[in-house]
Amino acid sequence: AQSVSQHNHHVILSEAASLELGCNYSYGGTVNLFWYVQYPGQHLQLLLKYFSGDPLVKGIKGFEAEFIKSKFSFNLRKPSVQWSDTAEYFCAVNALYGGATNKLIFGTGTLLAVQP
Amino acid sequence: GAGVSQSPRYKVAKRGQDVALRCDPISGHVSLFWYQQALGQGPEFLTYFQNEAQLDKSGLPSDRFFAERPEGSVSTLKIQRTQQEDSAVYLCASSLRRANEKLFFGSGTQLSVL
């Protein structure tokens, strides 16, 4: 069965520090990859996604993620975090076999706290 | 409305009670999904509708869980004879076509079974 692992459950950073959140998935075929974010008191929203092409994808608010197929990874990065980046971040995978499937598999999430 | 709307926002049920959770997706969105999110976990897939057709219900944990979307818009997730392990946030999401597109999530219904 497909699974998604997020290794960092809780990350605390100071403003202006660099961020990298790990995400690994277990599926050998073609995948679509996503990062969703949930700010305090708000609903989940899409941060960025990878379908094909350039493995380095850029999302909203200065976030980017790199798909490394050989490592089954899709790590999220931001060069300089802000207090407003405090949120929970979820990696998700949509495994494609015989066409698009209809469900996302989510990781357990990483809670990021940015100290001013 | 502008986004996915779920009601009620909070629901407290006594063990054994039946509950119904409502989801209003974004108008015109073909696909609708239900997810269950336990405390400290990521959302877990429950079921998927394309218009009024329930195409995948592989994530429903037991036959006490039932979902419908009779007219291809509003959806209801019903849980019969609730158990304590059903306590979770139930999230609804919709997308214009399929899951490999951007999902728009509602704020969820937090269900507490006492």
PDB file of C-alpha atoms in Angstrom:
ATOM      1  CA  ALA A   1       0.000   0.000   0.000  1.00  0.00           C
ATOM      2  CA  GLN A   2       1.110   3.517  -0.683  1.00  0.00           C
ATOM      3  CA  SER A   3       2.303   5.573   2.254  1.00  0.00           C
ATOM      4  CA  VAL A   4       3.754   8.993   2.931  1.00  0.00           C
ATOM      5  CA  SER A   5       6.307   9.702   5.652  1.00  0.00           C
ATOM      6  CA  GLN A   6       7.025  13.080   7.146  1.00  0.00           C
ATOM      7  CA  HIS A   7      10.009  12.755   9.423  1.00  0.00           C
ATOM      8  CA  ASN A   8       9.723  16.027  11.291  1.00  0.00           C
ATOM      9  CA  HIS A   9       6.627  16.146  13.459  1.00  0.00           C
ATOM     10  CA  HIS A  10       7.400  19.422  15.157  1.00  0.00           C
ATOM     11  CA  VAL A  11       9.849  22.111  13.982  1.00  0.00           C
ATOM     12  CA  ILE A  12      10.684  25.349  15.764  1.00  0.00           C
ATOM     13  CA  LEU A  13      12.598  28.056  13.910  1.00  0.00           C
ATOM     14  CA  SER A  14      13.461  31.690  14.385  1.00  0.00           C
ATOM     15  CA  GLU A  15      12.414  34.230  11.770  1.00  0.00           C
ATOM     16  CA  ALA A  16      14.774  34.398   8.772  1.00  0.00           C
ATOM     17  CA  ALA A  17      15.985  30.832   9.315  1.00  0.00           C
ATOM     18  CA  SER A  18      15.884  28.433   6.389  1.00  0.00           C
ATOM     19  CA  LEU A  19      13.333  25.648   6.300  1.00  0.00           C
ATOM     20  CA  GLU A  20      13.394  22.152   4.900  1.00  0.00           C
ATOM     21  CA  LEU A  21      10.635  19.664   5.664  1.00  0.00           C
ATOM     22  CA  GLY A  22      11.145  16.082   4.605  1.00  0.00           C
ATOM     23  CA  CYS A  23       8.633  13.949   2.733  1.00  0.00           C
ATOM     24  CA  ASN A  24       9.132  10.432   1.415  1.00  0.00           C
ATOM     25  CA  TYR A  25       6.595   8.208  -0.266  1.00  0.00           C
ATOM     26  CA  SER A  26       6.430   4.536  -1.037  1.00  0.00           C
ATOM     27  CA  TYR A  27       5.282   3.860  -4.557  1.00  0.00           C
ATOM     28  CA  GLY A  28       7.392   2.879  -7.521  1.00  0.00           C
ATOM     29  CA  GLY A  29       5.229   4.214 -10.306  1.00  0.00           C
ATOM     30  CA  THR A  30       4.148   7.611 -11.522  1.00  0.00           C
ATOM     31  CA  VAL A  31       2.955   9.984  -8.852  1.00  0.00           C
ATOM     32  CA  ASN A  32       1.513  13.421  -8.436  1.00  0.00           C
ATOM     33  CA  LEU A  33       2.853  15.171  -5.340  1.00  0.00           C
ATOM     34  CA  PHE A  34       1.424  17.944  -3.222  1.00  0.00           C
ATOM     35  CA  TRP A  35       2.103  20.061  -0.183  1.00  0.00           C
ATOM     36  CA  TYR A  36      -0.909  21.395   1.692  1.00  0.00           C
ATOM     37  CA  VAL A  37      -0.788  23.893   4.539  1.00  0.00           C
ATOM     38  CA  GLN A  38      -3.173  24.589   7.392  1.00  0.00           C
ATOM     39  CA  TYR A  39      -2.745  27.949   9.117  1.00  0.00           C
ATOM     40  CA  PRO A  40      -4.133  28.271  12.653  1.00  0.00           C
ATOM     41  CA  GLY A  41      -7.911  28.378  12.567  1.00  0.00           C
ATOM     42  CA  GLN A  42      -8.090  27.945   8.810  1.00  0.00           C
ATOM     43  CA  HIS A  43      -8.805  25.110   6.423  1.00  0.00           C
ATOM     44  CA  LEU A  44      -6.273  23.079   4.461  1.00  0.00           C
ATOM     45  CA  GLN A  45      -5.075  24.802   1.323  1.00  0.00           C
ATOM     46  CA  LEU A  46      -2.751  23.894  -1.520  1.00  0.00           C
ATOM     47  CA  LEU A  47       0.801  25.222  -1.248  1.00  0.00           C
ATOM     48  CA  LEU A  48       2.285  23.640  -4.367  1.00  0.00           C
ATOM     49  CA  LYS A  49       2.097  20.579  -6.570  1.00  0.00           C
ATOM     50  CA  TYR A  50       4.230  18.495  -8.908  1.00  0.00           C
ATOM     51  CA  PHE A  51       2.788  16.598 -11.868  1.00  0.00           C
ATOM     52  CA  SER A  52       5.628  16.379 -14.388  1.00  0.00           C
ATOM     53  CA  GLY A  53       8.453  18.383 -15.949  1.00  0.00           C
ATOM     54  CA  ASP A  54      10.865  20.477 -13.915  1.00  0.00           C
ATOM     55  CA  PRO A  55      11.364  18.644 -10.614  1.00  0.00           C
ATOM     56  CA  LEU A  56      11.808  21.948  -8.791  1.00  0.00           C
ATOM     57  CA  VAL A  57       8.395  23.486  -8.297  1.00  0.00           C
ATOM     58  CA  LYS A  58       7.577  26.846  -6.840  1.00  0.00           C
ATOM     59  CA  GLY A  59       4.471  27.570  -4.831  1.00  0.00           C
ATOM     60  CA  ILE A  60       2.885  30.440  -3.023  1.00  0.00           C
ATOM     61  CA  LYS A  61       4.575  32.589  -0.376  1.00  0.00           C
ATOM     62  CA  GLY A  62       8.117  31.767  -1.469  1.00  0.00           C
ATOM     63  CA  PHE A  63       7.901  28.012  -0.898  1.00  0.00           C
ATOM     64  CA  GLU A  64       9.454  25.497  -3.254  1.00  0.00           C
ATOM     65  CA  ALA A  65       9.797  21.734  -3.359  1.00  0.00           C
ATOM     66  CA  GLU A  66      12.092  19.364  -5.191  1.00  0.00           C
ATOM     67  CA  PHE A  67      11.022  15.993  -6.528  1.00  0.00           C
ATOM     68  CA  ILE A  68      13.881  13.466  -6.426  1.00  0.00           C
ATOM     69  CA  LYS A  69      12.559  10.312  -8.019  1.00  0.00           C
ATOM     70  CA  SER A  70      15.533   8.142  -7.046  1.00  0.00           C
ATOM     71  CA  LYS A  71      14.984   9.014  -3.395  1.00  0.00           C
ATOM     72  CA  PHE A  72      11.174   8.920  -3.502  1.00  0.00           C
ATOM     73  CA  SER A  73      11.288  12.343  -1.898  1.00  0.00           C
ATOM     74  CA  PHE A  74       9.494  15.671  -2.245  1.00  0.00           C
ATOM     75  CA  ASN A  75      11.007  17.972   0.355  1.00  0.00           C
ATOM     76  CA  LEU A  76       9.589  21.422   1.022  1.00  0.00           C
ATOM     77  CA  ARG A  77      11.934  24.390   1.359  1.00  0.00           C
ATOM     78  CA  LYS A  78      11.882  28.088   2.061  1.00  0.00           C
ATOM     79  CA  PRO A  79      15.072  30.187   2.305  1.00  0.00           C
ATOM     80  CA  SER A  80      13.821  32.541   5.003  1.00  0.00           C
ATOM     81  CA  VAL A  81      10.746  31.850   7.130  1.00  0.00           C
ATOM     82  CA  GLN A  82       8.436  34.428   8.599  1.00  0.00           C
ATOM     83  CA  TRP A  83       6.274  34.354  11.706  1.00  0.00           C
ATOM     84  CA  SER A  84       3.232  34.074   9.421  1.00  0.00           C
ATOM     85  CA  ASP A  85       4.525  30.703   8.163  1.00  0.00           C
ATOM     86  CA  THR A  86       3.536  29.150  11.485  1.00  0.00           C
ATOM     87  CA  ALA A  87       1.206  26.353  10.407  1.00  0.00           C
ATOM     88  CA  GLU A  88       0.885  22.614   9.904  1.00  0.00           C
ATOM     89  CA  TYR A  89       2.267  21.266   6.634  1.00  0.00           C
ATOM     90  CA  PHE A  90       1.062  18.080   4.973  1.00  0.00           C
ATOM     91  CA  CYS A  91       2.710  16.193   2.153  1.00  0.00           C
ATOM     92  CA  ALA A  92       0.351  14.168  -0.068  1.00  0.00           C
ATOM     93  CA  VAL A  93       0.676  11.696  -2.914  1.00  0.00           C
ATOM     94  CA  ASN A  94      -1.704  10.684  -5.664  1.00  0.00           C
ATOM     95  CA  ALA A  95      -0.402   7.463  -7.184  1.00  0.00           C
ATOM     96  CA  LEU A  96      -1.194   6.949 -10.838  1.00  0.00           C
ATOM     97  CA  TYR A  97      -1.724   3.441 -12.150  1.00  0.00           C
ATOM     98  CA  GLY A  98      -3.708   2.910 -15.276  1.00  0.00           C
ATOM     99  CA  GLY A  99      -4.753   6.546 -15.101  1.00  0.00           C
ATOM    100  CA  ALA A 100      -5.413   9.010 -12.316  1.00  0.00           C
ATOM    101  CA  THR A 101      -6.694   7.649  -9.079  1.00  0.00           C
ATOM    102  CA  ASN A 102      -9.195   9.533  -7.069  1.00  0.00           C
ATOM    103  CA  LYS A 103      -7.653   9.857  -3.637  1.00  0.00           C
ATOM    104  CA  LEU A 104      -4.756  11.577  -1.979  1.00  0.00           C
ATOM    105  CA  ILE A 105      -2.644   9.808   0.612  1.00  0.00           C
ATOM    106  CA  PHE A 106      -1.492  12.286   3.260  1.00  0.00           C
ATOM    107  CA  GLY A 107       1.448  12.231   5.619  1.00  0.00           C
ATOM    108  CA  THR A 108       0.981  12.821   9.332  1.00  0.00           C
ATOM    109  CA  GLY A 109       1.936  16.467   9.071  1.00  0.00           C
ATOM    110  CA  THR A 110       4.683  18.723  10.406  1.00  0.00           C
ATOM    111  CA  LEU A 111       3.825  21.465  12.837  1.00  0.00           C
ATOM    112  CA  LEU A 112       6.044  24.501  12.199  1.00  0.00           C
ATOM    113  CA  ALA A 113       6.346  27.214  14.815  1.00  0.00           C
ATOM    114  CA  VAL A 114       8.277  30.351  13.827  1.00  0.00           C
ATOM    115  CA  GLN A 115       9.441  32.511  16.681  1.00  0.00           C
ATOM    116  CA  PRO A 116       9.616  36.279  16.055  1.00  0.00           C
TER     117      PRO A 116
ATOM    118  CA  GLY B   1     -20.719  30.272  -1.689  1.00  0.00           C
ATOM    119  CA  ALA B   2     -17.068  31.084  -2.118  1.00  0.00           C
ATOM    120  CA  GLY B   3     -15.722  27.930  -0.531  1.00  0.00           C
ATOM    121  CA  VAL B   4     -16.599  24.487   0.774  1.00  0.00           C
ATOM    122  CA  SER B   5     -19.009  24.738   3.663  1.00  0.00           C
ATOM    123  CA  GLN B   6     -19.449  22.083   6.337  1.00  0.00           C
ATOM    124  CA  SER B   7     -21.966  21.859   9.139  1.00  0.00           C
ATOM    125  CA  PRO B   8     -22.135  21.521  12.006  1.00  0.00           C
ATOM    126  CA  ARG B   9     -18.726  22.859  12.956  1.00  0.00           C
ATOM    127  CA  TYR B  10     -18.776  20.847  16.187  1.00  0.00           C
ATOM    128  CA  LYS B  11     -20.855  17.828  17.120  1.00  0.00           C
ATOM    129  CA  VAL B  12     -20.970  16.022  20.433  1.00  0.00           C
ATOM    130  CA  ALA B  13     -22.700  12.658  20.385  1.00  0.00           C
ATOM    131  CA  LYS B  14     -23.384  10.019  22.973  1.00  0.00           C
ATOM    132  CA  ARG B  15     -22.056   6.595  22.141  1.00  0.00           C
ATOM    133  CA  GLY B  16     -24.651   4.734  20.103  1.00  0.00           C
ATOM    134  CA  GLN B  17     -26.221   7.865  18.666  1.00  0.00           C
ATOM    135  CA  ASP B  18     -26.535   8.420  14.900  1.00  0.00           C
ATOM    136  CA  VAL B  19     -25.000  11.581  13.402  1.00  0.00           C
ATOM    137  CA  ALA B  20     -25.219  13.296  10.018  1.00  0.00           C
ATOM    138  CA  LEU B  21     -22.543  15.641   8.724  1.00  0.00           C
ATOM    139  CA  ARG B  22     -23.219  17.963   5.817  1.00  0.00           C
ATOM    140  CA  CYS B  23     -20.964  19.274   3.073  1.00  0.00           C
ATOM    141  CA  ASP B  24     -21.749  21.990   0.536  1.00  0.00           C
ATOM    142  CA  PRO B  25     -19.016  21.887  -2.138  1.00  0.00           C
ATOM    143  CA  ILE B  26     -18.054  24.736  -4.396  1.00  0.00           C
ATOM    144  CA  SER B  27     -20.741  25.195  -7.029  1.00  0.00           C
ATOM    145  CA  GLY B  28     -19.906  23.333 -10.232  1.00  0.00           C
ATOM    146  CA  HIS B  29     -17.295  21.065  -8.688  1.00  0.00           C
ATOM    147  CA  VAL B  30     -17.717  17.565  -9.989  1.00  0.00           C
ATOM    148  CA  SER B  31     -15.645  15.683  -7.432  1.00  0.00           C
ATOM    149  CA  LEU B  32     -16.315  15.489  -3.717  1.00  0.00           C
ATOM    150  CA  PHE B  33     -14.238  13.738  -1.089  1.00  0.00           C
ATOM    151  CA  TRP B  34     -14.638  12.892   2.569  1.00  0.00           C
ATOM    152  CA  TYR B  35     -11.597  12.527   4.792  1.00  0.00           C
ATOM    153  CA  GLN B  36     -11.242  11.615   8.459  1.00  0.00           C
ATOM    154  CA  GLN B  37      -8.514  13.285  10.495  1.00  0.00           C
ATOM    155  CA  ALA B  38      -7.740  11.882  13.928  1.00  0.00           C
ATOM    156  CA  LEU B  39      -5.809  13.960  16.428  1.00  0.00           C
ATOM    157  CA  GLY B  40      -2.153  14.243  15.448  1.00  0.00           C
ATOM    158  CA  GLN B  41      -2.659  12.463  12.137  1.00  0.00           C
ATOM    159  CA  GLY B  42      -3.018  13.455   8.529  1.00  0.00           C
ATOM    160  CA  PRO B  43      -6.354  13.247   6.733  1.00  0.00           C
ATOM    161  CA  GLU B  44      -7.346   9.721   5.738  1.00  0.00           C
ATOM    162  CA  PHE B  45      -9.495   9.071   2.703  1.00  0.00           C
ATOM    163  CA  LEU B  46     -13.025   7.824   3.310  1.00  0.00           C
ATOM    164  CA  THR B  47     -14.977   8.098   0.087  1.00  0.00           C
ATOM    165  CA  TYR B  48     -15.206   9.862  -3.276  1.00  0.00           C
ATOM    166  CA  PHE B  49     -18.089  11.032  -5.462  1.00  0.00           C
ATOM    167  CA  GLN B  50     -18.084  12.093  -9.050  1.00  0.00           C
ATOM    168  CA  ASN B  51     -21.326  13.999  -9.399  1.00  0.00           C
ATOM    169  CA  GLU B  52     -23.913  11.759  -7.702  1.00  0.00           C
ATOM    170  CA  ALA B  53     -22.000   8.525  -8.238  1.00  0.00           C
ATOM    171  CA  GLN B  54     -20.015   7.140  -5.327  1.00  0.00           C
ATOM    172  CA  LEU B  55     -17.011   5.770  -7.183  1.00  0.00           C
ATOM    173  CA  ASP B  56     -14.836   4.799  -4.255  1.00  0.00           C
ATOM    174  CA  LYS B  57     -15.842   3.967  -0.716  1.00  0.00           C
ATOM    175  CA  SER B  58     -12.807   1.891   0.123  1.00  0.00           C
ATOM    176  CA  GLY B  59     -11.843   4.104   3.057  1.00  0.00           C
ATOM    177  CA  LEU B  60     -15.078   3.826   5.016  1.00  0.00           C
ATOM    178  CA  PRO B  61     -14.013   2.058   8.216  1.00  0.00           C
ATOM    179  CA  SER B  62     -17.171   0.044   8.748  1.00  0.00           C
ATOM    180  CA  ASP B  63     -20.731  -0.450   7.536  1.00  0.00           C
ATOM    181  CA  ARG B  64     -21.794   2.089  10.157  1.00  0.00           C
ATOM    182  CA  PHE B  65     -20.477   4.782   7.821  1.00  0.00           C
ATOM    183  CA  PHE B  66     -22.595   5.832   4.887  1.00  0.00           C
ATOM    184  CA  ALA B  67     -22.267   8.736   2.471  1.00  0.00           C
ATOM    185  CA  GLU B  68     -24.543  10.089  -0.211  1.00  0.00           C
ATOM    186  CA  ARG B  69     -24.685  12.897  -2.749  1.00  0.00           C
ATOM    187  CA  PRO B  70     -28.098  12.357  -4.358  1.00  0.00           C
ATOM    188  CA  GLU B  71     -28.189  15.392  -6.643  1.00  0.00           C
ATOM    189  CA  GLY B  72     -24.501  15.738  -7.305  1.00  0.00           C
ATOM    190  CA  SER B  73     -24.011  18.767  -5.081  1.00  0.00           C
ATOM    191  CA  VAL B  74     -24.576  18.604  -1.304  1.00  0.00           C
ATOM    192  CA  SER B  75     -23.246  15.495   0.414  1.00  0.00           C
ATOM    193  CA  THR B  76     -24.055  13.923   3.753  1.00  0.00           C
ATOM    194  CA  LEU B  77     -21.840  11.593   5.742  1.00  0.00           C
ATOM    195  CA  LYS B  78     -23.848   9.526   8.191  1.00  0.00           C
ATOM    196  CA  ILE B  79     -22.406   7.541  11.049  1.00  0.00           C
ATOM    197  CA  GLN B  80     -24.711   5.098  12.772  1.00  0.00           C
ATOM    198  CA  ARG B  81     -24.306   3.858  16.342  1.00  0.00           C
ATOM    199  CA  THR B  82     -21.297   6.087  16.951  1.00  0.00           C
ATOM    200  CA  GLN B  83     -18.342   4.719  18.887  1.00  0.00           C
ATOM    201  CA  GLN B  84     -15.613   6.571  20.746  1.00  0.00           C
ATOM    202  CA  GLU B  85     -13.096   5.689  18.041  1.00  0.00           C
ATOM    203  CA  ASP B  86     -15.204   7.685  15.584  1.00  0.00           C
ATOM    204  CA  SER B  87     -14.109  10.896  17.336  1.00  0.00           C
ATOM    205  CA  ALA B  88     -12.188  12.902  14.742  1.00  0.00           C
ATOM    206  CA  VAL B  89     -12.412  15.863  12.406  1.00  0.00           C
ATOM    207  CA  TYR B  90     -14.331  14.989   9.258  1.00  0.00           C
ATOM    208  CA  LEU B  91     -13.140  16.983   6.282  1.00  0.00           C
ATOM    209  CA  CYS B  92     -14.931  17.501   3.020  1.00  0.00           C
ATOM    210  CA  ALA B  93     -13.122  18.608  -0.124  1.00  0.00           C
ATOM    211  CA  SER B  94     -14.148  19.291  -3.681  1.00  0.00           C
ATOM    212  CA  SER B  95     -12.343  19.705  -6.963  1.00  0.00           C
ATOM    213  CA  LEU B  96     -13.400  20.827 -10.375  1.00  0.00           C
ATOM    214  CA  ARG B  97     -12.773  17.431 -11.907  1.00  0.00           C
ATOM    215  CA  ARG B  98     -10.528  14.896 -10.184  1.00  0.00           C
ATOM    216  CA  ALA B  99      -8.258  14.325  -7.179  1.00  0.00           C
ATOM    217  CA  ASN B 100      -5.089  15.048  -9.086  1.00  0.00           C
ATOM    218  CA  GLU B 101      -6.146  18.645  -9.216  1.00  0.00           C
ATOM    219  CA  LYS B 102      -6.299  21.228  -6.508  1.00  0.00           C
ATOM    220  CA  LEU B 103      -8.572  20.176  -3.672  1.00  0.00           C
ATOM    221  CA  PHE B 104     -10.583  22.828  -1.848  1.00  0.00           C
ATOM    222  CA  PHE B 105     -11.196  21.820   1.744  1.00  0.00           C
ATOM    223  CA  GLY B 106     -13.887  22.849   4.163  1.00  0.00           C
ATOM    224  CA  SER B 107     -13.151  23.706   7.771  1.00  0.00           C
ATOM    225  CA  GLY B 108     -14.336  20.305   8.910  1.00  0.00           C
ATOM    226  CA  THR B 109     -16.747  18.953  11.498  1.00  0.00           C
ATOM    227  CA  GLN B 110     -15.181  18.029  14.799  1.00  0.00           C
ATOM    228  CA  LEU B 111     -17.029  15.015  16.146  1.00  0.00           C
ATOM    229  CA  SER B 112     -16.640  14.016  19.770  1.00  0.00           C
ATOM    230  CA  VAL B 113     -18.275  10.784  20.894  1.00  0.00           C
ATOM    231  CA  LEU B 114     -18.682  10.479  24.647  1.00  0.00           C
TER     232      LEU B 114
END
